[in-house]
mmCIF file of C-alpha atoms in Angstrom:
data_model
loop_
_atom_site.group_PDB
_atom_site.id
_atom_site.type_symbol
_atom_site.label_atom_id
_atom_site.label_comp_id
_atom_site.label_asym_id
_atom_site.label_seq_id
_atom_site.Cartn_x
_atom_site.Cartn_y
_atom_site.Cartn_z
ATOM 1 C CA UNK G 1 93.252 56.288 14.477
ATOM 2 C CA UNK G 2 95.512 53.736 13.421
ATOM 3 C CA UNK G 3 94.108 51.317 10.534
ATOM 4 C CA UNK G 4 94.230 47.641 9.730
ATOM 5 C CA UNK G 5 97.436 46.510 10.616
ATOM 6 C CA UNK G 6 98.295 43.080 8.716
ATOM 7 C CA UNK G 7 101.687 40.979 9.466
ATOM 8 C CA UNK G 8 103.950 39.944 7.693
ATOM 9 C CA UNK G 9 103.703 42.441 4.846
ATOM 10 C CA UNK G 10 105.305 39.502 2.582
ATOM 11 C CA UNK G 11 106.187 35.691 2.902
ATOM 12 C CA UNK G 12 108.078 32.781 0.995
ATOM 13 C CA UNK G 13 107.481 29.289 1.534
ATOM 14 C CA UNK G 14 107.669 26.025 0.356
ATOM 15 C CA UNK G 15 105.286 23.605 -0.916
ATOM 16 C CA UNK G 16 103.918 21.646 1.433
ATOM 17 C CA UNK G 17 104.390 24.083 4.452
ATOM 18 C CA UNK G 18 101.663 25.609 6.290
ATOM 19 C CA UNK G 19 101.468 29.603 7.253
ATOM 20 C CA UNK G 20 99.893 32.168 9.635
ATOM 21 C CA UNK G 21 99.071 35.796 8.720
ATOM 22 C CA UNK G 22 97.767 37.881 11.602
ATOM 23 C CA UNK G 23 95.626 40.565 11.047
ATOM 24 C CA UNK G 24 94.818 43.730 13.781
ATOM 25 C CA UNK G 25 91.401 45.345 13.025
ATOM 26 C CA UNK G 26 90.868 49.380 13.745
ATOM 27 C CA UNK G 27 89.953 49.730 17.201
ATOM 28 C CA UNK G 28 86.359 48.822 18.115
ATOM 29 C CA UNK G 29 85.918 47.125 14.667
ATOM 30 C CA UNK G 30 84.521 43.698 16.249
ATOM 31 C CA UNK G 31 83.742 42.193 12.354
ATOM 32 C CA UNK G 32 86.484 40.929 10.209
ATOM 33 C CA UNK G 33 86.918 39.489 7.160
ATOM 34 C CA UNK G 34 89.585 37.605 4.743
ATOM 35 C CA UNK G 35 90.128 37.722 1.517
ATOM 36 C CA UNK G 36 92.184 36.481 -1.042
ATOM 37 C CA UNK G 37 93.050 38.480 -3.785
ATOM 38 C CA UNK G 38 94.962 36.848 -7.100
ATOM 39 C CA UNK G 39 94.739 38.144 -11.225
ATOM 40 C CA UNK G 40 92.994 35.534 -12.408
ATOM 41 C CA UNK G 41 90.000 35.194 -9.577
ATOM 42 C CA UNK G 42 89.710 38.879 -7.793
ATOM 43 C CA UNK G 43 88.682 39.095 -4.519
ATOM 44 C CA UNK G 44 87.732 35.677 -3.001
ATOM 45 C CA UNK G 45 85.822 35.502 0.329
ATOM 46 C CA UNK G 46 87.550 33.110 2.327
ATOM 47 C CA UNK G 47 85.725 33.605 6.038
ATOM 48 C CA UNK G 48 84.473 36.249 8.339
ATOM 49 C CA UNK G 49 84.630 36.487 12.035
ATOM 50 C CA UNK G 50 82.551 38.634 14.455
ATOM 51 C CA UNK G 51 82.984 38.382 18.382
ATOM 52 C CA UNK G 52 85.514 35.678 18.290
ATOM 53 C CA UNK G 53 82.750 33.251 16.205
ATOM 54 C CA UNK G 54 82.896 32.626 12.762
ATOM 55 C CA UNK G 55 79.598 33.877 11.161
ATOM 56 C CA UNK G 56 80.188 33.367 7.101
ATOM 57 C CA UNK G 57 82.541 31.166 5.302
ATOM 58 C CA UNK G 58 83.802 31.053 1.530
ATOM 59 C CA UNK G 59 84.563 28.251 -0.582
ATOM 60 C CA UNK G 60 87.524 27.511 0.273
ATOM 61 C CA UNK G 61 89.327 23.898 1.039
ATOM 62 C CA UNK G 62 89.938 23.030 4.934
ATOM 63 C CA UNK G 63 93.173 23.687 4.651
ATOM 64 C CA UNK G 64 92.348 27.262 5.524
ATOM 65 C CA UNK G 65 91.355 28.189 8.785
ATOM 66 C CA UNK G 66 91.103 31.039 11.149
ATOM 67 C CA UNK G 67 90.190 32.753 14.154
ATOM 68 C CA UNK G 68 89.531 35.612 16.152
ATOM 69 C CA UNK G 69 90.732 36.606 19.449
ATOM 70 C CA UNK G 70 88.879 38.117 22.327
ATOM 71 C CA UNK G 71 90.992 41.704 21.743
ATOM 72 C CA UNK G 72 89.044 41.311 17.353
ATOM 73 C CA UNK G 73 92.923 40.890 16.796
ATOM 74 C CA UNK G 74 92.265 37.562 13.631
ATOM 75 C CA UNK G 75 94.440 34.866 11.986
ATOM 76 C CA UNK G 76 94.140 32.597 9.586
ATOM 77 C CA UNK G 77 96.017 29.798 8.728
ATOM 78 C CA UNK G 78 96.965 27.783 5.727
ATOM 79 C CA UNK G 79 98.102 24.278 5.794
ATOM 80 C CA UNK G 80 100.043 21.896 3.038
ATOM 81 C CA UNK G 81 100.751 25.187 1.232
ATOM 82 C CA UNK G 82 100.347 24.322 -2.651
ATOM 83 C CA UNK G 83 101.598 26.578 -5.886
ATOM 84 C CA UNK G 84 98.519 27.738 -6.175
ATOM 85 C CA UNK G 85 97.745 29.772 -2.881
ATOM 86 C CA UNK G 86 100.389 32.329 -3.726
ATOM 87 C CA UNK G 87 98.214 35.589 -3.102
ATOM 88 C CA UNK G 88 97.832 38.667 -2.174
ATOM 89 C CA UNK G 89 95.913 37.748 1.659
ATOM 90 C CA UNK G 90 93.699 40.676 2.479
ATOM 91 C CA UNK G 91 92.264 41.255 5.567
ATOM 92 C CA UNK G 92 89.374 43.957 6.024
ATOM 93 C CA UNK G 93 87.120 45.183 9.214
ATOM 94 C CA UNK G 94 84.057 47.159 9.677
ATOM 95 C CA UNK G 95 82.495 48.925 12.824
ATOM 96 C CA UNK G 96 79.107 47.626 11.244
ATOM 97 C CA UNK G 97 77.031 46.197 8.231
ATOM 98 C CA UNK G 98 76.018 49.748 7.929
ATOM 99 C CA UNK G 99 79.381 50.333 7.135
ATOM 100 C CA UNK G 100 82.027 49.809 4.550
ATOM 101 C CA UNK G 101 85.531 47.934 5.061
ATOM 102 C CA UNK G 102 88.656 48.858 5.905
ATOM 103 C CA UNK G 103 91.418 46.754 4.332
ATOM 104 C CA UNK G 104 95.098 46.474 5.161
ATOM 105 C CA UNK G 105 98.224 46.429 2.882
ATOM 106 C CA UNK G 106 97.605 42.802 2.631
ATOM 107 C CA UNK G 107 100.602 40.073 2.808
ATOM 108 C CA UNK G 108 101.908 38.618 -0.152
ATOM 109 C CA UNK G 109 102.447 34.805 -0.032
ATOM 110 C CA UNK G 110 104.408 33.083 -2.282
ATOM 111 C CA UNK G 111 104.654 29.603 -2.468
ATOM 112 C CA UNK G 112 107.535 28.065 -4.545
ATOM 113 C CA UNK Q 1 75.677 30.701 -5.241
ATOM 114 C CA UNK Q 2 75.684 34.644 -5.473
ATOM 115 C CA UNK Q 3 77.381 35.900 -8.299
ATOM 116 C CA UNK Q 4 77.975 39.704 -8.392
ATOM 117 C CA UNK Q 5 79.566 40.942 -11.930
ATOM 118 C CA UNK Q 6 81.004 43.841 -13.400
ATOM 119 C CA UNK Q 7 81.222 44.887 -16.903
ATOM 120 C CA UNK Q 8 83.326 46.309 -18.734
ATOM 121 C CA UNK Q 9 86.914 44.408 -17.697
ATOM 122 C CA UNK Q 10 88.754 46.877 -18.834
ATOM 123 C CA UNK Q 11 88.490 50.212 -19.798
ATOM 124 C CA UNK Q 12 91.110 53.184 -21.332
ATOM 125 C CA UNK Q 13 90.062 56.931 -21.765
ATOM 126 C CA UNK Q 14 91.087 59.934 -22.475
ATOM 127 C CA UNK Q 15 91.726 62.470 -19.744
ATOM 128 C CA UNK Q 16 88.015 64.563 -19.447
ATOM 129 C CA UNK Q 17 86.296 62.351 -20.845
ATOM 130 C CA UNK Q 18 83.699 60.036 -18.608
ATOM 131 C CA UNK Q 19 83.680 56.554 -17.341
ATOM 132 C CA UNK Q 20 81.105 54.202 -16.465
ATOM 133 C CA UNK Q 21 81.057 50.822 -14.951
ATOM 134 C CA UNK Q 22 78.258 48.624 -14.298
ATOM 135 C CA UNK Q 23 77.352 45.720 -11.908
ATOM 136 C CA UNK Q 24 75.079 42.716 -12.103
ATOM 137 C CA UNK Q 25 74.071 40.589 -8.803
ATOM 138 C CA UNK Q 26 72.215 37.072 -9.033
ATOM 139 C CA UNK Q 27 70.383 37.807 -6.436
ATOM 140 C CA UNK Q 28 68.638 40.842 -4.336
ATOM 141 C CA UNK Q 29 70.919 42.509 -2.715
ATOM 142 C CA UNK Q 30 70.628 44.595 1.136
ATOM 143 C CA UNK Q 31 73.140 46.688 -0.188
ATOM 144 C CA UNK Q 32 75.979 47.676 -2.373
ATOM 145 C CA UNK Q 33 79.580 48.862 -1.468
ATOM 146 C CA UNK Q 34 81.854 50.555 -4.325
ATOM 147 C CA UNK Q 35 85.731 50.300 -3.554
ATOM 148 C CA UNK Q 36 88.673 51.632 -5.578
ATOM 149 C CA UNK Q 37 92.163 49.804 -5.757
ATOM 150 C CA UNK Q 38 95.398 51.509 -7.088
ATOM 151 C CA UNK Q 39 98.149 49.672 -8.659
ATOM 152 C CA UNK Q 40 99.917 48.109 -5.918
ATOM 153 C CA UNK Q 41 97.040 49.305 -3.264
ATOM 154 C CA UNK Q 42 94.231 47.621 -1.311
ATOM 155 C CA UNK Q 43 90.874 48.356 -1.775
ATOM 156 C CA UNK Q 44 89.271 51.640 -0.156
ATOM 157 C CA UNK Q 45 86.001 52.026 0.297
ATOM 158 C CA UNK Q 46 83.929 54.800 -1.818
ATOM 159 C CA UNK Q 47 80.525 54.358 -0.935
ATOM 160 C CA UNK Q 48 77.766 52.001 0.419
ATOM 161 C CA UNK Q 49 74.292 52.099 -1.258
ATOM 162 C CA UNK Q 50 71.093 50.579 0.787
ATOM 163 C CA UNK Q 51 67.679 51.808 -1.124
ATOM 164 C CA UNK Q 52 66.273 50.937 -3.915
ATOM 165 C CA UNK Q 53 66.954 53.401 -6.668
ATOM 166 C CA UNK Q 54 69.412 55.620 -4.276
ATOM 167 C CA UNK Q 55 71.387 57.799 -5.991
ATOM 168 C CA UNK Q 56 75.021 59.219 -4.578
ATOM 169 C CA UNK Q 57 77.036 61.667 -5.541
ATOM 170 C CA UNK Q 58 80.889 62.605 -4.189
ATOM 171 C CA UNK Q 59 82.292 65.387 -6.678
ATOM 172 C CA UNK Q 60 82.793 63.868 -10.337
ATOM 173 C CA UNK Q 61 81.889 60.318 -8.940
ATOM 174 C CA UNK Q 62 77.681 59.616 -9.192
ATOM 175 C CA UNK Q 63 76.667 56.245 -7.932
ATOM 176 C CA UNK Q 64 73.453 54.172 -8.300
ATOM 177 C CA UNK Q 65 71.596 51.569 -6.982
ATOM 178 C CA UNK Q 66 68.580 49.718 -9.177
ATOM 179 C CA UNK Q 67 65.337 49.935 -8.440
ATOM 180 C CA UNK Q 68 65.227 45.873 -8.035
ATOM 181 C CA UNK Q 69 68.581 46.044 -5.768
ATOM 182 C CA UNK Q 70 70.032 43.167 -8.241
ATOM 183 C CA UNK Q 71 72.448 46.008 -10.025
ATOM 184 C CA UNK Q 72 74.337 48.894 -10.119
ATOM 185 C CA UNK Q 73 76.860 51.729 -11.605
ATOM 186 C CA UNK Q 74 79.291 54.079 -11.032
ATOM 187 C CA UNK Q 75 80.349 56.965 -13.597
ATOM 188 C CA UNK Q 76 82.566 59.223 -13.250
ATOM 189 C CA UNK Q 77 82.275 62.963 -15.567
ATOM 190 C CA UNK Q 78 85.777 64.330 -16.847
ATOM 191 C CA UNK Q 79 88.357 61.396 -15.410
ATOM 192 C CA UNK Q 80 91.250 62.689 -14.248
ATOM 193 C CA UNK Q 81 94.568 60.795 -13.719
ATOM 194 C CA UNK Q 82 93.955 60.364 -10.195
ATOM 195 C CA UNK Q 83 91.508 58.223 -11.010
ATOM 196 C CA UNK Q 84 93.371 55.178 -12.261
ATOM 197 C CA UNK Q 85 92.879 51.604 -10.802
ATOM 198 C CA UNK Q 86 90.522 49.310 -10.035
ATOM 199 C CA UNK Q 87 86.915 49.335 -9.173
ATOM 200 C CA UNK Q 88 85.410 47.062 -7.245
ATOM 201 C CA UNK Q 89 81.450 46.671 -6.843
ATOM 202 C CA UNK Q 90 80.450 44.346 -3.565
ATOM 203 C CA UNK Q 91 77.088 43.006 -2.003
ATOM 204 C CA UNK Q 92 75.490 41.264 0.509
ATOM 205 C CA UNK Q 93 71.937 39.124 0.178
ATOM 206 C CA UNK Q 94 71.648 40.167 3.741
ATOM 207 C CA UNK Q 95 73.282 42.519 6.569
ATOM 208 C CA UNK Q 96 74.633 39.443 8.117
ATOM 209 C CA UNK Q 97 75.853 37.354 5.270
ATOM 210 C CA UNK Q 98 79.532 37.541 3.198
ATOM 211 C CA UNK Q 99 80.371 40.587 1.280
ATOM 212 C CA UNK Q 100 81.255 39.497 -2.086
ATOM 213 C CA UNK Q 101 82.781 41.498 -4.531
ATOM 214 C CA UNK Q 102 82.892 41.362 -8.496
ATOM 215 C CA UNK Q 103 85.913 41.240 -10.542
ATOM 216 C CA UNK Q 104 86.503 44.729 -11.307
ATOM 217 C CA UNK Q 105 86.813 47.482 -13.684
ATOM 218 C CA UNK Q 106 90.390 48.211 -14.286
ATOM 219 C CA UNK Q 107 90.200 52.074 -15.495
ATOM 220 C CA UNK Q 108 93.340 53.299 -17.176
ATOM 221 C CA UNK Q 109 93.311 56.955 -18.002
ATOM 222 C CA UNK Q 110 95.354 58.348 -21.021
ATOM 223 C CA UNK Q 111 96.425 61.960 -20.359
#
C-alpha cells in the first residue's frame, strides 16, 4: 500500500513568488491535512480538507490556500512568498478520526 | 484557542534508563494521538488514546490518558538507541475539529 506521496520533495524560491506543493493521500484516505513544520514553532495546523470541502482551518494569513480534488489528491498554495515561510510543508491523511495520520516526507521550501 | 503542551523540551539519558514525557491540553480533549519523529523524518504515528483514564501499552512504550481528558504521558522503561527523536503529543476538542499537536519532546539517548 503505497503511502503519502508529497511533491516536490524540496523547493527554492524567491521572495515575493508564490508556490504549489501537491500532496497524494493513501488510497481511500478521504481526510487530509497540512502542516507546517519549522524549529522555532513545531507543527502548525494550517487547514484540513475532507471530500473536496475544507472542514478546519489554522491561523494562518490568506496567502495560503488549498484544495482537494475529487480523486483526495490536495494542494496548497502559497502566495507573495516571504523569508519567513521557509518550512518543512507536511502533509498527513487518515482513513478516519478513529484513526491516526499518515504523513509524507514533507517538502522543504526555502525562500531566499 | 486550544493550546496542547508538552514538558520537558528536551531530554538526554542514559541507555536503560527510562523516559517520560508529559502533555497538558487547555481544553477537554476527544482524544489523544502520540507520534514519534526521527532526525530528518516525519512524524509516525504511535498510538491514539479515546477514554478517560485508558492506559496503552506497545513493548517498553506505556501510554496514558487522564482521567479529565485535558492531559497525558508517555514513558518509556530501559530506552534504547532506537528510540531517539522527537515526540509529539496531538488532540482534538472534537472528532471533527483540527488535530493540533504540542511542541515536542526531543529525546536524545546516550549509549
Amino acid at each position: 500500500k503505497a503511502g503519502v506521496t508529497q511533491t516536490p520533495r524540496y523547493l527554492i524560491k524567491t521572495r515575493g513568488q508564490q508556490v504549489t506543493l501537491s500532496c497524494s493521500p493513501i488510497s481511500g484516505h478521504r481526510s487530509v491535512s497540512w502542516y507546517q513544520q519549522t524549529p522555532g514553532q513545531g507543527l502548525q495546523f494550517l487547514f484540513e480538507y475532507f471530500s473536496e470541502t475544507q472542514r478546519n482551518k489554522g491561523n494562518f494569513p490568506g496567502r495560503f490556500s488549498g484544495r482537494q480534488f475529487s480523486n483526495s489528491r490536495s494542494e496548497m498554495n502559497v502566495s507573495t512568498l516571504e523569508l519567513g515561510d521557509s518550512a518543512l510543508y507536511l502533509c498527513a491523511s487518515r482513513a478516519g478520526t478513529d484513526y491516526g495520520y499518515t504523513f509524507g516526507s514533507g517538502t522543504r521550501l526555502t525562500v531566499v | 484557542g486550544q493550546q496542547v503542551m508538552q514538558i520537558p523540551q528536551y531530554q538526554h539519558v542514559q541507555e536503560g534508563e527510562d523516559f517520560t514525557t508529559y502533555c497538558n491540553s487547555s481544553t477537554t480533549l476527544s482524544n489523544i494521538q502520540w507520534y514519534k519523529q526521527r532526525p530528518g523524518g516525519h512524524p509516525v504515528f504511535l498510538i491514539q488514546l479515546v477514554k478517560s483514564g485508558e492506559v496503552k501499552k506497545q513493548k517498553r512504550l506505556t501510554f496514558q490518558f487522564g482521567e479529565a481528558k485535558k492531559n497525558s504521558s508517555l514513558h518509556i522503561t530501559a530506552t534504547q538507541t532506537t528510540d531517539v527523536g522527537t515526540y509529539f503529543c496531538a488532540g482534538e476538542k472534537t472528532s471533527y475539529d483540527k488535530v493540533i499537536f504540542g511542541p515536542g519532546t526531543s529525546l536524545s539517548v546516550i549509549p
